[in-house]
GROMACS .gro file of C-alpha atoms in nm:
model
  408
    1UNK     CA    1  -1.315   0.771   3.211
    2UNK     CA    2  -1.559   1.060   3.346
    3UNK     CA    3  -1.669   1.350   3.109
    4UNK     CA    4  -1.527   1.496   3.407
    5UNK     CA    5  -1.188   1.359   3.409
    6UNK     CA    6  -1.195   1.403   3.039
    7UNK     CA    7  -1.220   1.800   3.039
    8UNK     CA    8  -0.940   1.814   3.299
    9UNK     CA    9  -0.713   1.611   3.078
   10UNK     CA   10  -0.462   1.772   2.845
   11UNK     CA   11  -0.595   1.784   2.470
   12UNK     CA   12  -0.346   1.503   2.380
   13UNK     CA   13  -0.399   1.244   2.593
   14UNK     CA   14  -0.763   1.264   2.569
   15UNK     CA   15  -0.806   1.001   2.299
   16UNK     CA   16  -0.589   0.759   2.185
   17UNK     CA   17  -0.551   0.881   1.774
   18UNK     CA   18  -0.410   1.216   1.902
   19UNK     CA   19  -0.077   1.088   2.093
   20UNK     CA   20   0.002   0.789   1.841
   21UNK     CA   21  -0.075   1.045   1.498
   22UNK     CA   22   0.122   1.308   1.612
   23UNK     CA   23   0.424   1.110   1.760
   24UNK     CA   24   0.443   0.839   1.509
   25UNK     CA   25   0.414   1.116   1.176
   26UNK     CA   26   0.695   1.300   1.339
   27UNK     CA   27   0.920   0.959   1.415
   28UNK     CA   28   0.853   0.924   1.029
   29UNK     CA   29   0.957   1.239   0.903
   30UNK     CA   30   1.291   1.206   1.107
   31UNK     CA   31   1.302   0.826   0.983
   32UNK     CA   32   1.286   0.904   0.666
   33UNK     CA   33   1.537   1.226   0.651
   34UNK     CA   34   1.768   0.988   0.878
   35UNK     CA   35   1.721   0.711   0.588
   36UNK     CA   36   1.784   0.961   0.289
   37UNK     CA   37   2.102   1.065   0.465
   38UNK     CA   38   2.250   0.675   0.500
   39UNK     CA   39   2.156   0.643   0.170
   40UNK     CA   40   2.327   0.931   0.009
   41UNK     CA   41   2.624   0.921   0.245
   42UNK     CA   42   2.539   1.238   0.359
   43UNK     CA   43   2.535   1.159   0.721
   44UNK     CA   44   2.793   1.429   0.917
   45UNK     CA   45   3.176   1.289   0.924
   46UNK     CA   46   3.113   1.250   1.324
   47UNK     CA   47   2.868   0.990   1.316
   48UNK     CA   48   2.961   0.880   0.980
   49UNK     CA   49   3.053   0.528   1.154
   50UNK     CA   50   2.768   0.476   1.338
   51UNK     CA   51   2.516   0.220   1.281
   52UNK     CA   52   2.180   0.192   1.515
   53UNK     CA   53   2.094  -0.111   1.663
   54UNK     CA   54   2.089  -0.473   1.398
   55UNK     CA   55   2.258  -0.178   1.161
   56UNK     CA   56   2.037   0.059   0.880
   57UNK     CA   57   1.855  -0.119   0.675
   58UNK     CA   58   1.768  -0.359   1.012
   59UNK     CA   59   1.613  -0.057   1.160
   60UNK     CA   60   1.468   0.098   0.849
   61UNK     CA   61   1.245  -0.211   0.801
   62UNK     CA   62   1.152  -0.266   1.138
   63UNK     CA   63   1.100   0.087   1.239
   64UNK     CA   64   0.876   0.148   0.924
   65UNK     CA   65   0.632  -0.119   0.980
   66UNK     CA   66   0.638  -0.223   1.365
   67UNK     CA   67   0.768   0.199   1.479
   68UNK     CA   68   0.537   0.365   1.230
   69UNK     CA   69   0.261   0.136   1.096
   70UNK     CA   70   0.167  -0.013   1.404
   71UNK     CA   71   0.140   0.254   1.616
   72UNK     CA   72  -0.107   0.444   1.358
   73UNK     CA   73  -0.314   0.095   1.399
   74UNK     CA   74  -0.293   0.105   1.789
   75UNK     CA   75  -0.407   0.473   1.793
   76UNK     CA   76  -0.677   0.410   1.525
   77UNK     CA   77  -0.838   0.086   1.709
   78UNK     CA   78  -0.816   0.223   2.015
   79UNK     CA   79  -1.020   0.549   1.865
   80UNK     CA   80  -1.253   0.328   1.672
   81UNK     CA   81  -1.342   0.065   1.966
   82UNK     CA   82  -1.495   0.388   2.134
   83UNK     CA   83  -1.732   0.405   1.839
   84UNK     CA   84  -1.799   0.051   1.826
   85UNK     CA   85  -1.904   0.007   2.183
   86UNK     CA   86  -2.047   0.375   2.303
   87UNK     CA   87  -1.760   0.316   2.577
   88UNK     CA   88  -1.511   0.540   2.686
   89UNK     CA   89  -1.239   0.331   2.615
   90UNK     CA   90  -0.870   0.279   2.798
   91UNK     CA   91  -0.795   0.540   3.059
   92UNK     CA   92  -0.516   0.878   2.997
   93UNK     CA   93  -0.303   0.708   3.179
   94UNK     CA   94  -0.299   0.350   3.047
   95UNK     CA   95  -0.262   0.568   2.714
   96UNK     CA   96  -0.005   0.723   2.847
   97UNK     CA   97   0.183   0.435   2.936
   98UNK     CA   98   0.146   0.232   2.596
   99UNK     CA   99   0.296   0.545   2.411
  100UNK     CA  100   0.565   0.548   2.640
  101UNK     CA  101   0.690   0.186   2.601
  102UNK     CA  102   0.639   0.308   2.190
  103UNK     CA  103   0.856   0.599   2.248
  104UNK     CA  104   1.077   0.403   2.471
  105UNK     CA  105   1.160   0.155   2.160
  106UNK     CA  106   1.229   0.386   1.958
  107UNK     CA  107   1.494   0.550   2.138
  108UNK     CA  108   1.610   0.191   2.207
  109UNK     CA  109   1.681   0.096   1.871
  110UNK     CA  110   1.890   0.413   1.817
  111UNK     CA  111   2.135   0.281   2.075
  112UNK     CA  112   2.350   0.015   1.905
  113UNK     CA  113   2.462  -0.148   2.272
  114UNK     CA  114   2.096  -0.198   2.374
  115UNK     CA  115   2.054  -0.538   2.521
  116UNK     CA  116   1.849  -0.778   2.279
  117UNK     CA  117   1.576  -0.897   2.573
  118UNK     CA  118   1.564  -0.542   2.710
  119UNK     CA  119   1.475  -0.407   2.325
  120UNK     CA  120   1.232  -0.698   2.277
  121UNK     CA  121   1.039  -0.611   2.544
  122UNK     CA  122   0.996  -0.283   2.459
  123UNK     CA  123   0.905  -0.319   2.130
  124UNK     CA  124   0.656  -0.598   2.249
  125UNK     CA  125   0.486  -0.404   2.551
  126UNK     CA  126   0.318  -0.126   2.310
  127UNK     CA  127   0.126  -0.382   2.105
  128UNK     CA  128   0.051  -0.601   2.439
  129UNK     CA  129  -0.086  -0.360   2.647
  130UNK     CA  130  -0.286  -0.226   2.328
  131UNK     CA  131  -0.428  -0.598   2.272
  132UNK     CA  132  -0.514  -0.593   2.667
  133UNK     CA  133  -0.704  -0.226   2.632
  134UNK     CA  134  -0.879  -0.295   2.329
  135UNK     CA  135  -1.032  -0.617   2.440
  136UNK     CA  136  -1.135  -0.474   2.784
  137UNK     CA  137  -1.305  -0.203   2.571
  138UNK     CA  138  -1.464  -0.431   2.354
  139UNK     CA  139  -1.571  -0.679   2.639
  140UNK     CA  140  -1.784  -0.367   2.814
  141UNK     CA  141  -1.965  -0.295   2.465
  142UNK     CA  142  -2.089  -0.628   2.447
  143UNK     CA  143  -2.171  -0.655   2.840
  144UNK     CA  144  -2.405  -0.318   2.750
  145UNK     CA  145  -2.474  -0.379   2.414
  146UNK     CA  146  -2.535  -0.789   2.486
  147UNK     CA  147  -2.277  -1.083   2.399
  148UNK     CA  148  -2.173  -1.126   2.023
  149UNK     CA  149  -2.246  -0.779   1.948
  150UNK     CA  150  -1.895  -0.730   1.891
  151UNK     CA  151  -1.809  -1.024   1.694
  152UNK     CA  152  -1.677  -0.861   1.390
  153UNK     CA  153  -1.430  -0.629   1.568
  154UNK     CA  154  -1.274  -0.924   1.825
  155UNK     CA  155  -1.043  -1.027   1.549
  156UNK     CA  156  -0.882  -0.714   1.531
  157UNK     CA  157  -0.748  -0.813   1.900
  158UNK     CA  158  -0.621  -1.083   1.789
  159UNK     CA  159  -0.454  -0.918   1.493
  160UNK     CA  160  -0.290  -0.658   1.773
  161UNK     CA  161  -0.198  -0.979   1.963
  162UNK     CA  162   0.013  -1.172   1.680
  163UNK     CA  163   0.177  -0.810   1.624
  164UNK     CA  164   0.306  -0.862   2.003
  165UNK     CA  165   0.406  -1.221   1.949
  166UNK     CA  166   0.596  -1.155   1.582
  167UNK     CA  167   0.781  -0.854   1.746
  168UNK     CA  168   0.889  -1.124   2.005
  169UNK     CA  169   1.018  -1.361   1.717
  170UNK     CA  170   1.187  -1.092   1.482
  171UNK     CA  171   1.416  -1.029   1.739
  172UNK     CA  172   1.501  -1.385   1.846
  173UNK     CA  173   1.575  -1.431   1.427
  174UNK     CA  174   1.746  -1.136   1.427
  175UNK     CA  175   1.980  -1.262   1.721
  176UNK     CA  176   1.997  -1.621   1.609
  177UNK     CA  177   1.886  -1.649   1.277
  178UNK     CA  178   1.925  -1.299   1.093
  179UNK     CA  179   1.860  -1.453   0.741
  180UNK     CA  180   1.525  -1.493   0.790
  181UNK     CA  181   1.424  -1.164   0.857
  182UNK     CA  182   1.349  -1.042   0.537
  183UNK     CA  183   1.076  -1.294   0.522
  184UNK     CA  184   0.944  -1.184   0.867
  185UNK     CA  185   0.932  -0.825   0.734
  186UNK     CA  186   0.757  -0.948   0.445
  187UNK     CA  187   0.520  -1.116   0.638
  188UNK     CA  188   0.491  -0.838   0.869
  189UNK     CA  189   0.392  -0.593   0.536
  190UNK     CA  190   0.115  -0.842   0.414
  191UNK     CA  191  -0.023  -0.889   0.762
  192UNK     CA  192  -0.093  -0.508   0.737
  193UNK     CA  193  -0.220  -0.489   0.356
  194UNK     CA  194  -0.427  -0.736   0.494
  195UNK     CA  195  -0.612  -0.501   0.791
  196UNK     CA  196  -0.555  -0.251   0.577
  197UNK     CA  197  -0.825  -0.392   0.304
  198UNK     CA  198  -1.024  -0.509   0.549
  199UNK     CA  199  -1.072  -0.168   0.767
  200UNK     CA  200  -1.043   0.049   0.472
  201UNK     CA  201  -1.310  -0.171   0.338
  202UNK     CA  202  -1.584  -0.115   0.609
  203UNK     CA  203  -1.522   0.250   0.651
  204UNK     CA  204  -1.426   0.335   0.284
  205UNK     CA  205  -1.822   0.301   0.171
  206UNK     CA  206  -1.939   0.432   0.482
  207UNK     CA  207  -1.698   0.779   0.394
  208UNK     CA  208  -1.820   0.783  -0.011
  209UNK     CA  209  -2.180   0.831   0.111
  210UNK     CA  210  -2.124   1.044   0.409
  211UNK     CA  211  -1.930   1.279   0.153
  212UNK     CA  212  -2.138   1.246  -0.177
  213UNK     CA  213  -2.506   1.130  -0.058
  214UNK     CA  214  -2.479   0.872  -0.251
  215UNK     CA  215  -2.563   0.526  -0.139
  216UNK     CA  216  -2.316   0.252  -0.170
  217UNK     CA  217  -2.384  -0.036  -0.408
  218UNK     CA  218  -2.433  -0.384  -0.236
  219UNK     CA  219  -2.175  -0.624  -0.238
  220UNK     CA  220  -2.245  -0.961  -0.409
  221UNK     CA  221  -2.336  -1.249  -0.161
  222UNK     CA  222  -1.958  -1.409  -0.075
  223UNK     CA  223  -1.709  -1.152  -0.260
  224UNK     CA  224  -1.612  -0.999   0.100
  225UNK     CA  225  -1.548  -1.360   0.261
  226UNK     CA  226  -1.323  -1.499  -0.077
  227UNK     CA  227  -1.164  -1.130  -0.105
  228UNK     CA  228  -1.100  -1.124   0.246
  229UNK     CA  229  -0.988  -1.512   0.284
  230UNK     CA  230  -0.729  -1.515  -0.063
  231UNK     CA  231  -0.546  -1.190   0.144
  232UNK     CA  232  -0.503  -1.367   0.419
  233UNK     CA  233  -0.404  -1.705   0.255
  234UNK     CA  234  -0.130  -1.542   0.046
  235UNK     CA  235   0.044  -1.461   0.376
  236UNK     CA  236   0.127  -1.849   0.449
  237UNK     CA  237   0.167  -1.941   0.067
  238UNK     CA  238   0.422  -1.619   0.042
  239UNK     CA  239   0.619  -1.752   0.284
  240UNK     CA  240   0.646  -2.100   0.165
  241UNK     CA  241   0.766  -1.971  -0.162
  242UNK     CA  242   1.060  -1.837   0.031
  243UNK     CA  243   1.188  -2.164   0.186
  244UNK     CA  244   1.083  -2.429  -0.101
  245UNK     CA  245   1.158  -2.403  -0.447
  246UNK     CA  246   0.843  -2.552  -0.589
  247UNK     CA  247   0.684  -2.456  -0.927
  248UNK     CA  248   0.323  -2.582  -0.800
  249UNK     CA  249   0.370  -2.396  -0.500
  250UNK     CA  250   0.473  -2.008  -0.672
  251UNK     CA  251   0.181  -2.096  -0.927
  252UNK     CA  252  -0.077  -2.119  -0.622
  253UNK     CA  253   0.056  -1.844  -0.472
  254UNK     CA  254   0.049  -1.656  -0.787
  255UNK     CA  255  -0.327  -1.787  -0.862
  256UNK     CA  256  -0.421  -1.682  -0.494
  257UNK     CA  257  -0.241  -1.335  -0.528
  258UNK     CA  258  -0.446  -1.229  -0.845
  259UNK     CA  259  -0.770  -1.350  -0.696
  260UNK     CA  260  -0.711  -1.133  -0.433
  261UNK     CA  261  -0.642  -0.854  -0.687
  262UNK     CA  262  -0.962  -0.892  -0.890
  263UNK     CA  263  -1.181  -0.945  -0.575
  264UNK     CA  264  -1.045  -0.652  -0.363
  265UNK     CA  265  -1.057  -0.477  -0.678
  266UNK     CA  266  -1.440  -0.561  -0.741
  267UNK     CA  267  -1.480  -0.468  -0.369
  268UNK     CA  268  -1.330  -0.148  -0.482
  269UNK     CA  269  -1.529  -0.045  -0.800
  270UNK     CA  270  -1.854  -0.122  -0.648
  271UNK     CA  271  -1.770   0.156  -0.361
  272UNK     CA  272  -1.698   0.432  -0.606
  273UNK     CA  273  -1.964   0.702  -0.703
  274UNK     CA  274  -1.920   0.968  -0.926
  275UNK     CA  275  -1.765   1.260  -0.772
  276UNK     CA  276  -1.453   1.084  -0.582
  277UNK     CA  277  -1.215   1.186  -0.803
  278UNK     CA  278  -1.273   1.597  -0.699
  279UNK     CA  279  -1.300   1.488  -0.305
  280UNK     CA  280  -0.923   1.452  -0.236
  281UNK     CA  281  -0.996   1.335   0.101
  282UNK     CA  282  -1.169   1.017  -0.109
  283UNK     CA  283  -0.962   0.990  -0.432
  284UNK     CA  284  -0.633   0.905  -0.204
  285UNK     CA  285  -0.840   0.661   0.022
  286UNK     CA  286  -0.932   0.456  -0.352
  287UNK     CA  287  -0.574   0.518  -0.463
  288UNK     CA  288  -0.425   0.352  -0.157
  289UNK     CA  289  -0.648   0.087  -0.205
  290UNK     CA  290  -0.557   0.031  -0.567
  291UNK     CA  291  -0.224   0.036  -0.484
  292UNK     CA  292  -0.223  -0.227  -0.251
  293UNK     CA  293  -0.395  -0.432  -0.504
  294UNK     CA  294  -0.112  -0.364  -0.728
  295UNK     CA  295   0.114  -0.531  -0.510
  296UNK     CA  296  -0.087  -0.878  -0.534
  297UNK     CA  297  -0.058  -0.822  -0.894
  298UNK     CA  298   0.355  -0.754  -0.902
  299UNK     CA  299   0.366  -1.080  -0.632
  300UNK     CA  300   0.174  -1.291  -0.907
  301UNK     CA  301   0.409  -1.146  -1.172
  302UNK     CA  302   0.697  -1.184  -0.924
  303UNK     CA  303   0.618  -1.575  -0.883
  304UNK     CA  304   0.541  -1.649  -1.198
  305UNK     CA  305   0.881  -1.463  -1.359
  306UNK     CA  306   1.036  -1.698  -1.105
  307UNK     CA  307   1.166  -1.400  -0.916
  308UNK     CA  308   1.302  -1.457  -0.539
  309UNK     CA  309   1.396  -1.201  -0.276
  310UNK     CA  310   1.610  -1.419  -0.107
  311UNK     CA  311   1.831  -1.486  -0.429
  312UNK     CA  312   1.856  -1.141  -0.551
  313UNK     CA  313   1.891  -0.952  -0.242
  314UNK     CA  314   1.692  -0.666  -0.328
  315UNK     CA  315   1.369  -0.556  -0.255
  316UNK     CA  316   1.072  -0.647  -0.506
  317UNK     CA  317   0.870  -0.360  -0.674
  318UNK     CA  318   0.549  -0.532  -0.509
  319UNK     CA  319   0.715  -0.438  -0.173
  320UNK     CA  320   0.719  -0.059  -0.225
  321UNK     CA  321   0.374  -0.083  -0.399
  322UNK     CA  322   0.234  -0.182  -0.078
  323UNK     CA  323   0.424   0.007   0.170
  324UNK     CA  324   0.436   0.374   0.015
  325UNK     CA  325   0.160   0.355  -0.237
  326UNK     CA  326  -0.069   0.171  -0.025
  327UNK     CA  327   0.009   0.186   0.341
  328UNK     CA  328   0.182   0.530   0.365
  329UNK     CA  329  -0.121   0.693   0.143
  330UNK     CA  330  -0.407   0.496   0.391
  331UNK     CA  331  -0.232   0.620   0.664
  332UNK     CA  332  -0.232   1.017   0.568
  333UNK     CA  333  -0.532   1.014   0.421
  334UNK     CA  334  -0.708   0.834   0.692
  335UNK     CA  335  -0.499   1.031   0.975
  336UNK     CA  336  -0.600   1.399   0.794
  337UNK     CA  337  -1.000   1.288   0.796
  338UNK     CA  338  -1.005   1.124   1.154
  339UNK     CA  339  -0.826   1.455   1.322
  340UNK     CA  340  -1.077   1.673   1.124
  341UNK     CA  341  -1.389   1.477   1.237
  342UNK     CA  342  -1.243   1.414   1.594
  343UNK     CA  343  -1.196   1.721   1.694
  344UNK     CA  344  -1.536   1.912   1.556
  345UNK     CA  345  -1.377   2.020   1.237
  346UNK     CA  346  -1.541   1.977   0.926
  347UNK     CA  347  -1.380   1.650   0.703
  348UNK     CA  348  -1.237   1.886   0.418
  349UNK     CA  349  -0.885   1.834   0.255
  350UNK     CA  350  -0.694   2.164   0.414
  351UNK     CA  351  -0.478   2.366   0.219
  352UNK     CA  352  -0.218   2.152   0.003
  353UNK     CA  353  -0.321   1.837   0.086
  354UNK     CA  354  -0.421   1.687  -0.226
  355UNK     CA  355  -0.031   1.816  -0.314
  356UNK     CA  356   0.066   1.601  -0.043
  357UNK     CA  357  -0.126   1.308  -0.161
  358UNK     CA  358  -0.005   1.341  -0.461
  359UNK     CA  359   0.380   1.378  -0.394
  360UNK     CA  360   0.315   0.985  -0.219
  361UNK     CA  361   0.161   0.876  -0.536
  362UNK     CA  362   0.501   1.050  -0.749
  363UNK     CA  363   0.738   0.862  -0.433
  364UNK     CA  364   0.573   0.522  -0.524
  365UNK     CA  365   0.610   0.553  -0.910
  366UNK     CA  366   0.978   0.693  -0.875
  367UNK     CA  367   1.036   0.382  -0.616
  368UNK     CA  368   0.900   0.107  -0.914
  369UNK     CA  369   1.028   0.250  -1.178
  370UNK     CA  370   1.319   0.486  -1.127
  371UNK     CA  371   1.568   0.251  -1.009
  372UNK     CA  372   1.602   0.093  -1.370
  373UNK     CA  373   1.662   0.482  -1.499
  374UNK     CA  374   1.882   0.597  -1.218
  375UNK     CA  375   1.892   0.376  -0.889
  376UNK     CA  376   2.068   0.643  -0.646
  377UNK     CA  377   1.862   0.908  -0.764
  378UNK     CA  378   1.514   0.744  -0.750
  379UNK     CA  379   1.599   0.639  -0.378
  380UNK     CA  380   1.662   0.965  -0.269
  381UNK     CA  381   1.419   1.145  -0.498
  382UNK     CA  382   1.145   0.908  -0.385
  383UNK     CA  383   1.217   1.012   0.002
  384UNK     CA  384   1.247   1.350  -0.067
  385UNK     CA  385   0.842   1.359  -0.148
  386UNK     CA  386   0.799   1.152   0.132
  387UNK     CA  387   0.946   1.384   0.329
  388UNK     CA  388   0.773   1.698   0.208
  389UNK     CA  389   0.437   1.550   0.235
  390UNK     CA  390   0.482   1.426   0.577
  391UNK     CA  391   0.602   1.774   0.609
  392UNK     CA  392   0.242   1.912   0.487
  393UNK     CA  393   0.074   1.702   0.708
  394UNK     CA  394   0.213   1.805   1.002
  395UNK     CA  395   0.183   2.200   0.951
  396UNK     CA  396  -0.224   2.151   0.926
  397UNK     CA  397  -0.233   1.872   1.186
  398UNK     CA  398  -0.007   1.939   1.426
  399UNK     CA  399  -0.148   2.192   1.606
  400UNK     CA  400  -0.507   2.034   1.509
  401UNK     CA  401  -0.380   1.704   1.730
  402UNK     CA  402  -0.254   1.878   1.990
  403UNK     CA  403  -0.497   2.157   2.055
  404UNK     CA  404  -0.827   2.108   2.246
  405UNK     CA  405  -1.170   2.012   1.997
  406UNK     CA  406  -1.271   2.334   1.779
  407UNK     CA  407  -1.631   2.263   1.968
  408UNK     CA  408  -1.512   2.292   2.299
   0.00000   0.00000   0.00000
């Protein structure tokens, strides 16, 4: 796309982050008043009946991860690629497009009689079409910048392309074989810890120094490779675990878990300076990522208490570890600093901001430990900070996302 055509394009659809931030953090904040309602039976005696499409908790894990979590990812590759190849990246109105199949899903799941293929291919077209634009963006960096010089970032298509093909199977499980969607979801949640580490890794450094002038400390020969490989290797070994009932098999997933713990948690003390823990716009980028290595920890524990999902029926403290603690904080914290330094703005936590970081850090602590206190309480109590620090987000940031560049 021209400079030209750029300037004459509304704010919004300028860049992909904008559209995807904006729309997904709002589909959040409606998710999540939507789910505190269901779950206090608070819904209005009109609609008290009514169940969206595969029924509540159906939607509320799908539309977390694959409505929410992917379409932050989609909007932040599609930024990033821009940055990794000097190119302009996909067009307005290929943007366009993607965010309306997004949107279109959405709606789609909030219609109980929508047909199964018509729903799968919405949910399926976002992700496809993002795989497609990312990896024509990538393929002109390295025809200017020379072939391999994009190596490290091709996976990440690839990653965007097995989001497309498990949307495809969650809904032919869902139709056919509905007991095995927990596991999907499961999988789904430590396919994202997993590109969560690994971004957050590259840029997490690259943000302490930027911030602090401090240089980062070198990582030992090999710890990014085993960190990196026992994250991804838990995702096959997790799943096992859920279909055979094997001691030898929980305690390898179990050793595999905490060796991703202590590795990605090396990783993580060798990136911190002094001085993180008064930059809010750094301390919730480490907390994320301690979080998420919490949740290897609580699957080791898990596994080796001999704890199953599938027998109990409820979801496992490592689950809402990863998902609020560490996902939900990444997200917010990365989503504040990218619209700050995207649009010409200086990269400083806006008014209330550390508050909202810190009501996701209370939301994760009452989700682990408050239901042994008070279950329907800590549910509700848990969503209600949720809520209010989506709700700070979007004050600053909606008008920041919306609005053209303060530098313009």
């Amino acid at each position: 796309m021209s400079q030209t055509a750029i300037k004459t394009t509304l704010p919004i659809w300028q860049i992909a982050f904008r559209p995807f931030f904006l729309a997904a953090s709002v589909f959040i904040t409606f998710g999540f008043i939507l789910w505190a309602l269901v779950l206090s039976n608070s819904l209005p005696a009109s609609i008290s009946q009514y169940q969206p499409y595969g029924g509540w908790l159906v939607w509320h894990s799908h539309e977390m991860i694959f409505g929410f979590v992917q379409a932050i990812a989609i909007g932040f590759l599609l930024t990033a690629s821009r940055n990794w190849t000097g190119q302009a990246g996909i067009s307005s109105n290929m943007l366009k497009a993607i965010v309306l199949f997004w949107l279109s899903a959405r709606i789609a799941w909030l219609i109980p009689a929508t047909p199964m293929v018509l729903l799968m291919l919405l949910d399926a077209a976002a992700p496809l079409l993002a795989t497609l634009g990312l990896a024509q963006t990538l393929a002109m960096g390295e025809k200017q910048q020379g072939k391999g010089s994009q190596k490290y970032n091709w996976p990440f298509v690839i990653l965007l392309a097995a989001f497309t093909l498990i949307q495809i199977i969650f809904h032919l499980l869902l139709t056919f074989q509905a007991e095995n969607i927990t596991h999907l979801m499961q999988v789904a949640v430590l396919m994202m810890a997993g590109m969560t580490l690994w971004v957050s890794g590259r840029v997490l450094p690259f943000f302490t120094r930027a911030r602090l002038q401090a240089p980062a400390g070198d990582l030992p020969k090999g710890l990014l490779e085993f960190s990196m490989t026992s994250s991804w290797l838990i995702i096959p070994l997790f799943l096992m675990t859920q279909y055979f009932d094997n001691n030898a098999l929980s305690l390898t997933t179990a050793i595999a878990a905490l060796c991703a713990a202590a590795s990605q948690g090396y990783r993580l003390a060798l990136f911190y300076r002094p001085g993180v823990a008064q930059e809010p716009m750094l301390w919730s980028l480490y907390l994320a990522f301690g979080w998420l290595i919490a949740g290897y920890v609580l699957i080791a524990i898990d596994l080796l208490m001999g704890i199953n999902n599938a027998s109990t029926g409820v979801p496992l403290p490592w689950l809402h570890a990863m998902t609020i603690g560490g996902l939900l904080t990444m997200i917010i914290s990365m989503m504040a600093r990218i619209s700050l330094g995207h649009t010409g703005r200086k990269i400083l936590a806006l008014p209330y901001m550390a508050f909202c970081f810190a009501l996701l850090q209370a939301a994760t602590l009452i989700r682990l430990l408050g239901p042994s206190v008070a279950p329907g309480i800590a549910y509700v109590m848990a969503i209600l900070c949720i809520i209010l620090a989506l709700s700070i987000f979007l004050f600053h940031y909606g008008k920041i996302l919306w609005l053209p560049r303060a530098d313009d």
